[in-house]
Tab-separated table of C-alpha atoms in Angstrom:
chain	number	residue	atom	x	y	z
A	1096	VAL	CA	-99.102	18.657	26.003
A	1097	ILE	CA	-100.216	19.420	22.435
A	1098	LYS	CA	-98.767	16.244	20.885
A	1099	SER	CA	-100.262	13.990	23.557
A	1100	PHE	CA	-103.598	15.821	23.231
A	1101	ALA	CA	-103.592	15.330	19.447
A	1102	ASP	CA	-102.685	11.647	19.822
A	1103	ARG	CA	-105.368	11.084	22.458
A	1104	TYR	CA	-108.188	12.617	20.405
A	1105	GLY	CA	-107.048	11.631	16.917
A	1106	PHE	CA	-106.206	15.100	15.620
A	1107	THR	CA	-103.738	15.547	12.788
A	1108	LEU	CA	-101.029	17.881	14.050
A	1109	GLU	CA	-99.073	20.035	11.638
A	1110	THR	CA	-96.382	22.318	12.975
A	1111	THR	CA	-94.372	25.107	11.462
A	1112	SER	CA	-91.815	27.654	12.574
A	1113	LEU	CA	-92.607	31.335	12.242
A	1114	ASN	CA	-89.129	31.661	10.708
A	1115	SER	CA	-89.961	29.406	7.751
A	1116	LYS	CA	-91.569	30.611	4.513
A	1117	GLU	CA	-94.629	28.462	5.231
A	1118	GLY	CA	-94.814	29.739	8.816
A	1119	LYS	CA	-94.576	33.374	7.789
A	1120	LEU	CA	-97.391	32.911	5.273
A	1121	ALA	CA	-99.618	31.035	7.741
A	1122	SER	CA	-98.994	33.484	10.588
A	1123	SER	CA	-99.778	36.429	8.335
A	1124	LYS	CA	-102.936	34.810	6.973
A	1125	LEU	CA	-104.175	33.725	10.421
A	1126	GLY	CA	-102.985	36.786	12.369
A	1127	ILE	CA	-100.659	34.766	14.608
A	1128	LYS	CA	-98.295	36.958	16.603
A	1129	GLN	CA	-97.510	34.718	19.597
A	1130	THR	CA	-96.154	31.207	19.891
A	1131	PRO	CA	-97.271	28.654	20.503
A	1132	THR	CA	-100.644	29.202	18.857
A	1133	LEU	CA	-102.931	26.256	18.165
A	1134	VAL	CA	-105.551	26.589	15.427
A	1135	ALA	CA	-108.133	23.941	14.574
A	1136	VAL	CA	-109.033	23.759	10.884
A	1137	SER	CA	-111.940	21.767	9.488
A	1138	LYS	CA	-111.067	18.952	7.087
A	1139	ASP	CA	-112.248	20.965	4.098
A	1140	GLY	CA	-110.428	24.096	5.307
A	1141	SER	CA	-113.595	26.200	5.388
A	1142	GLN	CA	-113.627	26.733	9.156
A	1143	LEU	CA	-110.970	27.585	11.696
A	1144	PHE	CA	-110.896	28.274	15.405
A	1145	GLU	CA	-108.035	29.443	17.574
A	1146	LEU	CA	-107.813	26.875	20.366
A	1147	ALA	CA	-104.862	28.276	22.275
A	1148	ARG	CA	-102.444	31.164	22.342
A	1149	GLY	CA	-99.529	30.620	24.671
A	1150	LEU	CA	-99.115	27.649	26.965
A	1151	GLN	CA	-102.285	25.727	27.888
A	1152	THR	CA	-103.065	22.726	30.045
A	1153	ALA	CA	-104.754	19.658	28.579
A	1154	SER	CA	-107.943	20.617	30.476
A	1155	GLU	CA	-107.932	24.086	28.912
A	1156	LEU	CA	-107.443	22.592	25.439
A	1157	GLU	CA	-110.341	20.183	26.012
A	1158	ALA	CA	-112.619	23.058	27.041
A	1159	ASN	CA	-111.579	25.075	23.975
A	1160	VAL	CA	-112.258	22.124	21.646
A	1161	VAL	CA	-115.746	21.735	23.136
A	1162	THR	CA	-116.362	25.459	22.596
A	1163	ALA	CA	-115.121	25.240	18.987
A	1164	SER	CA	-117.309	22.218	18.346
A	1165	ASN	CA	-120.378	23.951	19.775
A	1166	LEU	CA	-119.739	27.092	17.724
A	1167	SER	CA	-119.269	24.980	14.600
A	1168	LEU	CA	-122.572	23.204	15.139
A	1169	GLN	CA	-124.292	26.580	15.601
A	1170	GLY	CA	-122.741	27.929	12.401
A	1171	SER	CA	-121.017	30.753	14.248
A	1172	ASP	CA	-119.289	33.450	12.220
A	1173	GLU	CA	-116.327	33.054	14.616
A	1174	LEU	CA	-115.396	29.924	12.682
A	1175	LYS	CA	-115.452	31.493	9.237
A	1176	PRO	CA	-112.147	31.868	7.370
A	1177	ARG	CA	-110.422	35.217	7.773
């Protein structure tokens, strides 16, 4: 679902394993404790938004992207780096 969603909407998808050095660093920095977890990051890396934790349908992902986009446009603190 995630790969087809990324392809459909033109998102760059980067994956990592929580067992890798990179994955351990990212999960610690972002507070990820469950897989899969999908985090949207702005192109400049200044904003992030957790789109999904656990399995999600394409419809749920679409709704979460709309929410993230709306929060970003409003300058919400929920999108500030942690």
